[in-house]
Amino acid sequence: MPNQRITGLTSEQFATLLTALKNHLTWNKPAEKPHKLTLTQALKMTLIYHRHNITEELLASIFSVSQPTVSRTITSIEKALARVLKPLMKPMESALKTPGS
């Protein structure tokens, strides 16, 4: 349960989301400098940022990276999540439409 309090997701939900991200995102590309955080850490950081509305400076301290690294990481994960979750939004949008609208 500690993950759920921190990220808002159960361990199973977090694992499912992480797997979906891995299928849509190449986190460490061979020709590029490796990220300072693993994909798991990056996802956790992004979820904590949004759930608890804490500063990038505090996240930098918690994860032992710089504030610019936090900013770049959150931006990358947000973009990837938008792509991963987009197919799920269509059925929700259709279900929310009222007849005659």
PDB file of C-alpha atoms in Angstrom, residues 28-79:
ATOM      1  CA  ASN A  28      17.729   4.870 -23.054  1.00  0.00           C
ATOM      2  CA  LYS A  29      18.643   5.081 -26.717  1.00  0.00           C
ATOM      3  CA  PRO A  30      22.020   3.562 -27.684  1.00  0.00           C
ATOM      4  CA  ALA A  31      23.286   6.675 -29.496  1.00  0.00           C
ATOM      5  CA  GLU A  32      22.347   9.065 -26.674  1.00  0.00           C
ATOM      6  CA  LYS A  33      23.643   9.791 -23.204  1.00  0.00           C
ATOM      7  CA  PRO A  34      21.728   7.599 -20.713  1.00  0.00           C
ATOM      8  CA  HIS A  35      19.134   9.181 -18.442  1.00  0.00           C
ATOM      9  CA  LYS A  36      20.111   9.771 -14.823  1.00  0.00           C
ATOM     10  CA  LEU A  37      16.914   8.047 -13.690  1.00  0.00           C
ATOM     11  CA  THR A  38      15.429   4.719 -14.640  1.00  0.00           C
ATOM     12  CA  LEU A  39      12.048   4.710 -16.359  1.00  0.00           C
ATOM     13  CA  THR A  40      10.527   3.413 -13.114  1.00  0.00           C
ATOM     14  CA  GLN A  41      11.997   6.326 -11.162  1.00  0.00           C
ATOM     15  CA  ALA A  42      10.908   8.796 -13.841  1.00  0.00           C
ATOM     16  CA  LEU A  43       7.312   7.558 -13.773  1.00  0.00           C
ATOM     17  CA  LYS A  44       7.232   7.585  -9.976  1.00  0.00           C
ATOM     18  CA  MET A  45       8.642  11.134  -9.934  1.00  0.00           C
ATOM     19  CA  THR A  46       6.014  12.349 -12.408  1.00  0.00           C
ATOM     20  CA  LEU A  47       3.155  10.762 -10.474  1.00  0.00           C
ATOM     21  CA  ILE A  48       4.419  12.209  -7.187  1.00  0.00           C
ATOM     22  CA  TYR A  49       4.761  15.636  -8.799  1.00  0.00           C
ATOM     23  CA  HIS A  50       1.145  15.645  -9.934  1.00  0.00           C
ATOM     24  CA  ARG A  51      -0.388  13.912  -6.911  1.00  0.00           C
ATOM     25  CA  HIS A  52       1.312  16.021  -4.236  1.00  0.00           C
ATOM     26  CA  ASN A  53       2.023  19.234  -6.162  1.00  0.00           C
ATOM     27  CA  ILE A  54       5.545  19.475  -4.781  1.00  0.00           C
ATOM     28  CA  THR A  55       8.302  21.549  -6.301  1.00  0.00           C
ATOM     29  CA  GLU A  56      10.831  20.330  -8.796  1.00  0.00           C
ATOM     30  CA  GLU A  57      13.555  21.421  -6.380  1.00  0.00           C
ATOM     31  CA  LEU A  58      12.231  19.077  -3.679  1.00  0.00           C
ATOM     32  CA  LEU A  59      11.940  16.204  -6.172  1.00  0.00           C
ATOM     33  CA  ALA A  60      15.522  16.894  -7.255  1.00  0.00           C
ATOM     34  CA  SER A  61      16.638  16.511  -3.676  1.00  0.00           C
ATOM     35  CA  ILE A  62      14.592  13.339  -3.115  1.00  0.00           C
ATOM     36  CA  PHE A  63      15.858  11.666  -6.310  1.00  0.00           C
ATOM     37  CA  SER A  64      19.422  13.083  -6.072  1.00  0.00           C
ATOM     38  CA  VAL A  65      19.352  14.827  -9.438  1.00  0.00           C
ATOM     39  CA  SER A  66      19.279  18.453 -10.582  1.00  0.00           C
ATOM     40  CA  GLN A  67      16.110  20.516 -10.962  1.00  0.00           C
ATOM     41  CA  PRO A  68      16.584  20.750 -14.765  1.00  0.00           C
ATOM     42  CA  THR A  69      16.766  16.937 -14.887  1.00  0.00           C
ATOM     43  CA  VAL A  70      13.480  16.770 -12.984  1.00  0.00           C
ATOM     44  CA  SER A  71      11.869  19.228 -15.386  1.00  0.00           C
ATOM     45  CA  ARG A  72      13.056  17.372 -18.506  1.00  0.00           C
ATOM     46  CA  THR A  73      12.049  14.019 -17.025  1.00  0.00           C
ATOM     47  CA  ILE A  74       8.528  15.124 -16.112  1.00  0.00           C
ATOM     48  CA  THR A  75       8.027  16.665 -19.555  1.00  0.00           C
ATOM     49  CA  SER A  76       9.188  13.471 -21.299  1.00  0.00           C
ATOM     50  CA  ILE A  77       6.990  11.221 -19.175  1.00  0.00           C
ATOM     51  CA  GLU A  78       3.945  13.488 -19.577  1.00  0.00           C
ATOM     52  CA  LYS A  79       4.290  13.393 -23.378  1.00  0.00           C
TER      53      LYS A  79
END
